[in-house]
Short mmCIF file of C-alpha atoms and ligand atoms in Angstrom, two decimals:
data_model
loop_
_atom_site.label_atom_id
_atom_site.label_comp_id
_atom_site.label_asym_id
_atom_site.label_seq_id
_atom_site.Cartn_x
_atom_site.Cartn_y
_atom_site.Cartn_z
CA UNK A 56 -17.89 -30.04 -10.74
CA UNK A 57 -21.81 -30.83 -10.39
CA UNK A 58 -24.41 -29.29 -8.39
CA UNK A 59 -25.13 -30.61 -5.31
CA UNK A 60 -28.07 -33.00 -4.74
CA UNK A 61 -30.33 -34.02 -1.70
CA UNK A 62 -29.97 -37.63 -0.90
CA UNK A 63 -33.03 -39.57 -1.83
CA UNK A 64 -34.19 -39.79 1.71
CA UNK A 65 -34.10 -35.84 2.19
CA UNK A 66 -35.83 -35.12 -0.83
CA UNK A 67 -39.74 -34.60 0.72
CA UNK A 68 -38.47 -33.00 3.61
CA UNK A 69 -36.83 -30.36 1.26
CA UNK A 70 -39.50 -29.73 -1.29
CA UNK A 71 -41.63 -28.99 0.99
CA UNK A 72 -39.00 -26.81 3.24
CA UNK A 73 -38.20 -24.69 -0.16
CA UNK A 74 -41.59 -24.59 -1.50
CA UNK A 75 -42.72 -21.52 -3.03
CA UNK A 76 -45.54 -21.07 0.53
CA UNK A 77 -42.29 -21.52 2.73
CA UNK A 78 -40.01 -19.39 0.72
CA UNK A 79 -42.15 -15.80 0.92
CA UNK A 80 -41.49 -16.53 4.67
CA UNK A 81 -37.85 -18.16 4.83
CA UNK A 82 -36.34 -17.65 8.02
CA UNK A 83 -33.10 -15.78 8.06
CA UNK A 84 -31.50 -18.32 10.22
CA UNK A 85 -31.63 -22.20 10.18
CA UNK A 86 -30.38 -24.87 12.64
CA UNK A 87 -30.15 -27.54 10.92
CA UNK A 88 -29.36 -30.52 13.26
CA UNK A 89 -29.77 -34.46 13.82
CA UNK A 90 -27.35 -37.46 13.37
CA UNK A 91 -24.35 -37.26 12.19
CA UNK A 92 -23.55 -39.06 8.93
CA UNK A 93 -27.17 -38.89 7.51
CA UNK A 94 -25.85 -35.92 4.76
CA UNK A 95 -26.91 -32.88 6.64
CA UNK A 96 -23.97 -30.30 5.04
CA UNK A 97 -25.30 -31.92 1.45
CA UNK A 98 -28.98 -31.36 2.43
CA UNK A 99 -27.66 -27.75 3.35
CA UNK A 100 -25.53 -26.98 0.36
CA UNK A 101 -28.14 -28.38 -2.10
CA UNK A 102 -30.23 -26.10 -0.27
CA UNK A 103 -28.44 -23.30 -1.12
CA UNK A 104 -27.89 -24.15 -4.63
CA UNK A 105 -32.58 -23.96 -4.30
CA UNK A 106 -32.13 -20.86 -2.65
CA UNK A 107 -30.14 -18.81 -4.95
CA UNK A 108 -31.60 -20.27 -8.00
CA UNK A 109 -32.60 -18.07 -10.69
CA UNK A 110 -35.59 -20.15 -12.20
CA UNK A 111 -35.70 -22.31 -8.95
CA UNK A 112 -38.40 -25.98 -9.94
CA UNK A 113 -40.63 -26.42 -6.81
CA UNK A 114 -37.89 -24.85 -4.70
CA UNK A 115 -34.97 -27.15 -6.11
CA UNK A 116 -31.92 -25.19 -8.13
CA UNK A 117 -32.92 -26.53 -11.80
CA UNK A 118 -29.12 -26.41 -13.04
CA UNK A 119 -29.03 -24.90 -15.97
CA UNK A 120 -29.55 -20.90 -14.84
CA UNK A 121 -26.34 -18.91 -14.25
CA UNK A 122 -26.47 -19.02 -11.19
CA UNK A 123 -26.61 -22.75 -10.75
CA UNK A 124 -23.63 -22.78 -13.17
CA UNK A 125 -21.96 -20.23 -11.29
CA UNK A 126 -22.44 -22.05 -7.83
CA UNK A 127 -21.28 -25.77 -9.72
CA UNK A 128 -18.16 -24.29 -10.00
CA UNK A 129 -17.83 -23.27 -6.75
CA UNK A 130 -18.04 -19.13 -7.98
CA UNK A 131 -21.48 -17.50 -6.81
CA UNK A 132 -20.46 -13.88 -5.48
CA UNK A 133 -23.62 -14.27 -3.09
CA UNK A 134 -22.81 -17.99 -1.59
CA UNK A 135 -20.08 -18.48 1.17
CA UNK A 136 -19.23 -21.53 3.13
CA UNK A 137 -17.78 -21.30 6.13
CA UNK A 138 -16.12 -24.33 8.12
CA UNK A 139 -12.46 -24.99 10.00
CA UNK A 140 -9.45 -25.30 8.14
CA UNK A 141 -8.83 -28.58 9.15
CA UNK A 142 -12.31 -29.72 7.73
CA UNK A 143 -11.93 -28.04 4.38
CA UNK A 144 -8.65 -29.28 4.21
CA UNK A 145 -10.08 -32.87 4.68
CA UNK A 146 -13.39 -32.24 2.16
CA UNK A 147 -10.12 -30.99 -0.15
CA UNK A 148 -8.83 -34.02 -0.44
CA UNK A 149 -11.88 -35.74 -1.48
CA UNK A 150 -13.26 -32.79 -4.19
CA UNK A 151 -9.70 -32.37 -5.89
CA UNK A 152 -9.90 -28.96 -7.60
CA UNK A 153 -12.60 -27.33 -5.78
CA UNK A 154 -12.56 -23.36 -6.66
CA UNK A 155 -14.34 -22.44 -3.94
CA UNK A 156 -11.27 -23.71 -1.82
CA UNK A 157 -9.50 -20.09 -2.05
CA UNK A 158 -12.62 -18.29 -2.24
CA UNK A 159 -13.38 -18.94 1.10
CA UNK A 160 -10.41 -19.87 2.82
CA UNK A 161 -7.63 -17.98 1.39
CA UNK A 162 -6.25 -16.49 4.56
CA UNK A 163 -6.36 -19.73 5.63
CA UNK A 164 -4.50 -21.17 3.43
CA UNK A 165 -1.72 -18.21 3.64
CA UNK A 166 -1.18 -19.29 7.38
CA UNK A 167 1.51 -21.49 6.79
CA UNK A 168 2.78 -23.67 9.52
CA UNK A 169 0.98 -23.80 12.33
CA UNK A 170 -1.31 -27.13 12.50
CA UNK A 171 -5.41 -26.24 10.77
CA UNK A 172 -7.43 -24.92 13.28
CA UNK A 173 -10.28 -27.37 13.99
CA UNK A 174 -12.58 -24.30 14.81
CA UNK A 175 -14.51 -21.79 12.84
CA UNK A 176 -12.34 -18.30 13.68
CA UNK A 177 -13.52 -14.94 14.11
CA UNK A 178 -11.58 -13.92 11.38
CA UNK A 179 -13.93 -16.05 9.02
CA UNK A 180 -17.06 -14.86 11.22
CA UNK A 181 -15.57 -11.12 10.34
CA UNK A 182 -14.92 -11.93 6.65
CA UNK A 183 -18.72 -12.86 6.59
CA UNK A 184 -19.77 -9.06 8.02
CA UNK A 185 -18.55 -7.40 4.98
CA UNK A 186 -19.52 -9.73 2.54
CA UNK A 187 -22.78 -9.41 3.95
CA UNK A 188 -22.65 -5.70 4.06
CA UNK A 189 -22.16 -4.92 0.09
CA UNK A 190 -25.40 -5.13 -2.57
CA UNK A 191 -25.88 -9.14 -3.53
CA UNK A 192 -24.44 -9.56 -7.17
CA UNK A 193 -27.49 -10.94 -8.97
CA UNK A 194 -30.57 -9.03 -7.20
CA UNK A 195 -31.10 -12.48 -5.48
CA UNK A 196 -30.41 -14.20 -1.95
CA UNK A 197 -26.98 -14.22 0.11
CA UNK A 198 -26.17 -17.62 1.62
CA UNK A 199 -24.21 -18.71 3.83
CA UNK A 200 -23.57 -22.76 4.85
CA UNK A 201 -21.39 -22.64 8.05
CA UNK A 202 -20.58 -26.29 9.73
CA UNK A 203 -20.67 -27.99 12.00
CA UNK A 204 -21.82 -24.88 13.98
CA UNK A 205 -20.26 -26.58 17.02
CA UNK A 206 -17.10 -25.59 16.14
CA UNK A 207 -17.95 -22.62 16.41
CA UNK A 208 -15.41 -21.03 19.84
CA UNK A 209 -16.90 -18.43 21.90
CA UNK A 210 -15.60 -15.50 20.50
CA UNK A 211 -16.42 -16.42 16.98
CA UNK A 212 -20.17 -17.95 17.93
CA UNK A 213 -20.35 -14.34 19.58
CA UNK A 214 -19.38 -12.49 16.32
CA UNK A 215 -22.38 -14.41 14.74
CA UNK A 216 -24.72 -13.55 17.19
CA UNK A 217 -24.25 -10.18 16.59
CA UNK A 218 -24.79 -10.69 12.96
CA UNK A 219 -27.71 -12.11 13.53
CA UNK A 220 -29.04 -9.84 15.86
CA UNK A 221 -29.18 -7.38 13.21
CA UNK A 222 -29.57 -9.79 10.02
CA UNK A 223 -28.27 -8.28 6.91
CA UNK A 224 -30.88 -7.59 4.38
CA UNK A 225 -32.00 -10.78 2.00
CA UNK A 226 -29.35 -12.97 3.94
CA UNK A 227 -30.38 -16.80 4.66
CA UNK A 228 -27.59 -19.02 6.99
CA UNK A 229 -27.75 -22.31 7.05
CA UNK A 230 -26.00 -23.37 10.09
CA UNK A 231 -25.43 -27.54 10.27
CA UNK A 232 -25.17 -29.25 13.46
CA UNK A 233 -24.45 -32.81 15.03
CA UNK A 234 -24.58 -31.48 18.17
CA UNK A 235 -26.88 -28.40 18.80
CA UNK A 236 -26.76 -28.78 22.88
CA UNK A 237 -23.01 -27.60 21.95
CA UNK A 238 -24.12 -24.35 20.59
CA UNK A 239 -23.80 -20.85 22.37
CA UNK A 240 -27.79 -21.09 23.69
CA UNK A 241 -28.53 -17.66 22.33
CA UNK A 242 -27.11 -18.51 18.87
CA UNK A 243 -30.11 -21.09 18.91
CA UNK A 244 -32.49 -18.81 19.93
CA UNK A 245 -31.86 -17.02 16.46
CA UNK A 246 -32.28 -19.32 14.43
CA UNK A 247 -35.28 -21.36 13.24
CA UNK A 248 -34.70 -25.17 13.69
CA UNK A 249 -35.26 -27.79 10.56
CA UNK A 250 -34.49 -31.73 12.61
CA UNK A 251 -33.29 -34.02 9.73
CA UNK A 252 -34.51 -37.21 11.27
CA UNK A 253 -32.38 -40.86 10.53
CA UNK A 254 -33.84 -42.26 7.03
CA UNK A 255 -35.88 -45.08 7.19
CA UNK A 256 -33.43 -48.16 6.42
CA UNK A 257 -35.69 -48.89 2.47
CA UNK A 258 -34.11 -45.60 1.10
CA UNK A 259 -30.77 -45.57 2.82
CA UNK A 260 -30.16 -49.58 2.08
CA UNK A 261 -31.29 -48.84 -1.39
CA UNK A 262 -28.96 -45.91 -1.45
CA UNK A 263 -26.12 -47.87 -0.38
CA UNK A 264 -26.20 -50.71 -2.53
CA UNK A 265 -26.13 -48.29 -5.44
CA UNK A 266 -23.21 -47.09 -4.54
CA UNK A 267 -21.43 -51.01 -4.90
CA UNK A 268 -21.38 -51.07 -0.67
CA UNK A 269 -20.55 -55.00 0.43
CA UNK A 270 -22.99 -55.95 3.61
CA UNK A 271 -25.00 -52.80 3.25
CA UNK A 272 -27.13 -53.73 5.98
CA UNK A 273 -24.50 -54.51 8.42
CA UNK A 274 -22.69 -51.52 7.44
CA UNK A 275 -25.73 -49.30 8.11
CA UNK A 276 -26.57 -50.52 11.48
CA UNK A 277 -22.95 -50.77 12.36
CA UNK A 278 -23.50 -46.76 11.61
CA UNK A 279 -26.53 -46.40 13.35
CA UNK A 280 -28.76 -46.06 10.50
CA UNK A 281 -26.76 -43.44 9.37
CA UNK A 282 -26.41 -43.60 5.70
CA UNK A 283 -23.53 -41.33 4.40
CA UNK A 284 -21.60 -43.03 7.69
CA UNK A 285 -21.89 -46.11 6.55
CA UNK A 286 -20.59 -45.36 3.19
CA UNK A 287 -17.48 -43.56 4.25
CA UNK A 288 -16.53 -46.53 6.59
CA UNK A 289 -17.23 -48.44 3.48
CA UNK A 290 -15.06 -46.64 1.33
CA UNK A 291 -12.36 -46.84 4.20
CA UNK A 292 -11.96 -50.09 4.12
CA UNK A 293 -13.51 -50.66 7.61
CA UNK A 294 -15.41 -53.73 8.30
CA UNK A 295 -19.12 -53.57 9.55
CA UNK A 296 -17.87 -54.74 12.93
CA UNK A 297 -13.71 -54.82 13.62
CA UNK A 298 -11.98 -58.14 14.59
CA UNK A 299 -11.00 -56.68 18.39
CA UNK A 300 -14.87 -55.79 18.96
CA UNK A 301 -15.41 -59.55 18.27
CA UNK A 302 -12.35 -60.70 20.43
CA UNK A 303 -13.45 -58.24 22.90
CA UNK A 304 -17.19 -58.94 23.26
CA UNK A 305 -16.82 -62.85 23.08
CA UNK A 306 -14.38 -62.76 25.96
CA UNK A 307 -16.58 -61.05 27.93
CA UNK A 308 -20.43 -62.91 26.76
CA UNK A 309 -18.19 -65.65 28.74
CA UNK A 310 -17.66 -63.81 31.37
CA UNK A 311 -13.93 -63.83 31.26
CA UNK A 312 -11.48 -60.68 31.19
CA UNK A 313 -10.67 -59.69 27.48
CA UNK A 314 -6.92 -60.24 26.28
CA UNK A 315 -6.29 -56.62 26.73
CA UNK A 316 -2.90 -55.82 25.53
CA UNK A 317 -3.65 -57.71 22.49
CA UNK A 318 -6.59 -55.25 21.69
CA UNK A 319 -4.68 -52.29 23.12
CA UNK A 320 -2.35 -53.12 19.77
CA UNK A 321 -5.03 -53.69 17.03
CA UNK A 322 -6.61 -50.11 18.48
CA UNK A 323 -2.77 -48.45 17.53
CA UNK A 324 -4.39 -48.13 13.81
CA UNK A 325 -7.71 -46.64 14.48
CA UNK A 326 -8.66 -43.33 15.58
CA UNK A 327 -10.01 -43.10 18.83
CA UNK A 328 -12.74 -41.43 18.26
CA UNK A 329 -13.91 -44.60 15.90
CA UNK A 330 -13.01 -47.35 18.53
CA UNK A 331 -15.00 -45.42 21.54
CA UNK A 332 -18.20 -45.03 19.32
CA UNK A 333 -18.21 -48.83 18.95
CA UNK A 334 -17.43 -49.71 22.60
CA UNK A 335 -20.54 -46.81 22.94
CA UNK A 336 -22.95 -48.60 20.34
CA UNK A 337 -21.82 -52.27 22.24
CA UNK A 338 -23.11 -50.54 25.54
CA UNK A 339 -26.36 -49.18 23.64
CA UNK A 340 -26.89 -52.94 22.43
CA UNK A 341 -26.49 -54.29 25.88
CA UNK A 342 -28.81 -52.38 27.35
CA UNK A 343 -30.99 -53.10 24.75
CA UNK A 344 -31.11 -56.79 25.51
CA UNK A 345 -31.48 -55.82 29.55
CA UNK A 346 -34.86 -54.19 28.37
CA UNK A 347 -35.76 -56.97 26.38
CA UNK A 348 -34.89 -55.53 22.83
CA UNK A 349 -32.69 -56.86 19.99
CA UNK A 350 -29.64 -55.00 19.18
CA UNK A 351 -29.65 -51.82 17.41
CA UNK A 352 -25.91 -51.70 16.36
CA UNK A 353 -24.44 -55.17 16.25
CA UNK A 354 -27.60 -57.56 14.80
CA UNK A 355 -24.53 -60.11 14.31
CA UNK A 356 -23.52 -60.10 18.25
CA UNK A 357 -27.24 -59.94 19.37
CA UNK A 358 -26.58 -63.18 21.56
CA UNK A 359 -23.22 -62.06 22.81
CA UNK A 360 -24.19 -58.41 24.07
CA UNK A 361 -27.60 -60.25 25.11
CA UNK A 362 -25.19 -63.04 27.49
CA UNK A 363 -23.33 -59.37 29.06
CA UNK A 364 -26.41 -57.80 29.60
CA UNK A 365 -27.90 -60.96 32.11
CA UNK A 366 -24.50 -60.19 33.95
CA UNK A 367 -24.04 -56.59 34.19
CA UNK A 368 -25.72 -54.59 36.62
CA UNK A 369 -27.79 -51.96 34.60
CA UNK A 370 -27.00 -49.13 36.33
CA UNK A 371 -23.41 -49.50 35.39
CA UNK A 372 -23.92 -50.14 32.00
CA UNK A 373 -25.72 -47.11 31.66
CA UNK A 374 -23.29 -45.08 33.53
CA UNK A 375 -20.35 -46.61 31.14
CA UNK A 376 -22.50 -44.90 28.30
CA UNK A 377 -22.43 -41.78 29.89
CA UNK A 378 -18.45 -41.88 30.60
CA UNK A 379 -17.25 -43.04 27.16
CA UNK A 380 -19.43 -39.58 25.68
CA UNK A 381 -17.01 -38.40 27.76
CA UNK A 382 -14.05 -40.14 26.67
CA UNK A 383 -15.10 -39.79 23.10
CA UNK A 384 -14.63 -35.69 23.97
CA UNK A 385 -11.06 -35.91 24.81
CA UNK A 386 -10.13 -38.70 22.52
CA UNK A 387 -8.66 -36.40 19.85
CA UNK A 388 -5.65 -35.73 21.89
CA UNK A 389 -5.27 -37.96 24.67
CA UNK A 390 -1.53 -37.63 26.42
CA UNK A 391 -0.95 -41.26 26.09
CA UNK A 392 -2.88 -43.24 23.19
CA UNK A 393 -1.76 -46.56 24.34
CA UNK A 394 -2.72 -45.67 28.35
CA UNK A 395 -5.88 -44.25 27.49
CA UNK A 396 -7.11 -47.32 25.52
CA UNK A 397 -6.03 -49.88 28.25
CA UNK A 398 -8.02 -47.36 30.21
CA UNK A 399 -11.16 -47.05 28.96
CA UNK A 400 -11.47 -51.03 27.75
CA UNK A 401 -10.66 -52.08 31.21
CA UNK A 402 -13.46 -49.36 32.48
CA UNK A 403 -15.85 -51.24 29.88
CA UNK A 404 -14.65 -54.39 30.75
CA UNK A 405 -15.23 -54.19 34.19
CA UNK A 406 -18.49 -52.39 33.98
CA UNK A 407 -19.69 -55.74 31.80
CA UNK A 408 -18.24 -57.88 34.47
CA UNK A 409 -19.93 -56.12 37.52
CA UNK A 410 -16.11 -55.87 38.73
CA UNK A 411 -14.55 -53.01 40.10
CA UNK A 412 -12.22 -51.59 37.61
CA UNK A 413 -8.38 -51.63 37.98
CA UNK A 414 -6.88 -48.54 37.36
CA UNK A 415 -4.35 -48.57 34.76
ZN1 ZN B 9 -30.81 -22.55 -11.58
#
């Protein structure tokens, strides 16, 4: 086990966040929000390793303390992390023999059969109250990391709002967010907000080619800039842009109807969620070239999305936008995988056209 680290591009940002000026007036409460896939849990539980630091180095934990040791090994008494089951169990599989596993999530784990819950329960917002209600063990800071805050239900989000209505004495959260117009609006409103913006594409194409990532910079904008993104589709095999995409969007830069049933099949592999985003970032790139402006997301299909944009009518391009965010909410458990795909490619499809769509 190591201590966590702040990715290179986050590094200012928090030096100057956990500064020693800063700290004598650290907010109880943080949002921390922006894109997903630029490291925002790491930037948070690095934090935390800072913030309960016993001989912190211009606000960063300096690893060799107890407490550093202690939180390395996933054991601080006064550090908690609190996401769903379903995402532990995933960040499980890829930090074999984490302690702080059963720590955290032991009733959790004792639940047995039914399927992980993808939200944060009140049981774990409830486990939090009496934590936070004994003496800290080492004189120092409590902290808690809870993400992504959006998974927060309504009961739960309540529970925390009334925890932080009356915060407990030397208490920080750091709650971590993709998606902070999600949250319970008075949740917000207790909590100071720290953006994370995108990194600059120097550090985060640097970054990546450390880490041994083939077409870094295709990767990268295939992930929106998003560094840590682009290196988990990396390490999933996934190619900057997918073979159907291609098949899809050349069909269509020629203004013909794409072969859908053969991309309805090559889509049977990959989770919805991952197909929508790129029939999303195609839209983004088209309307990019209808305001004059390369692409953002697919550099390599700049002259393709540029040939849909001259025929599509803006208006529906941007309104296709709008209905795959939609799509993209419901794609974890659509009734019919195969139906919903032919659905919302011939929705795209038609909206590149200018044709009225036929309902599947
Ligand atoms: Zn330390």
């Amino acid at each position: 086990m190591s201590l966590p680290r702040f990715y290179p591009w986050h590094e200012e940002t928090a030096r100057a966040w956990l500064g020693e000026e800063q700290r004598r007036r650290f907010a109880h409460a943080w949002l921390i929000h922006g894109l997903a896939g630029i490291g925002k849990v790491e930037f948070a539980r690095a934090a935390a390793a800072g913030l309960l630091c016993e001989s912190p180095q211009d606000g960063m934990a300096c690893g060799q303390c107890p407490a550093c040791t202690w939180y390395a090994s996933g054991n601080h008494p006064d550090f908690r992390r609190v996401r769903p089951e379903a995402v532990a169990l995933a960040e499980g599989q890829a930090e074999e023999g984490d302690a702080e596993e059963e720590a955290v999530d032991a009733d959790g784990k004792k639940a047995g059969k039914r399927a992980p819950s993808r939200e944060i329960r009140i049981e774990q917002i409830r486990a939090l109250e009496s934590w936070a209600n004994t003496g800290t063990h080492r004189g120092g800071l409590r902290v808690v990391v809870l993400y992504p805050a959006e998974t927060l239900n309504t009961i739960s989000a309540n529970g925390l709002l009334k925890i932080l209505e009356e915060p407990p004495p030397q208490t920080v959260f750091l709650l971590v967010s993709d998606a902070p117009d999600r949250l319970l609006p008075t949740l917000v409103s207790r909590c100071r907000r720290l953006p994370l913006g995108t990194p600059a594409p120097e550090p985060a194409l640097a970054w990546l080619q450390e880490q041994g990532v083939q077409d870094a910079a295709a990767q990268l904008a295939a992930a929106g800039g998003a560094p840590v993104a682009a290196w988990r589709r990396a390490e999933a095999g996934v190619p900057p842009r997918a073979p159907w995409l291609d098949t899809f969007v050349t069909a269509l830069a020629q203004g013909k109807p794409p072969d859908l049933g053969q991309i309805v099949d090559a889509l049977d592999k990959i989770p919805a969620a991952e197909w929508i985003d790129a029939l999303q970032r195609l839209a983004i790139d088209v309307a990019l070239a209808q305001a004059g402006m390369g692409a953002r997301y697919f550099p390599d299909l700049a002259s393709q999305s540029a040939k849909i944009g001259e025929r599509a009518e803006r208006g529906r391009v941007a309104e296709l936008s709008r209905w795959l965010t939609r799509q993209r909410r419901i794609a974890d458990h659509p009734l019919n995988a195969r139906l919903f795909a032919q659905d919302v490619l011939a929705q795209a499809s038609a909206a590149c056209l200018g044709r009225r769509p036929k309902r599947a």
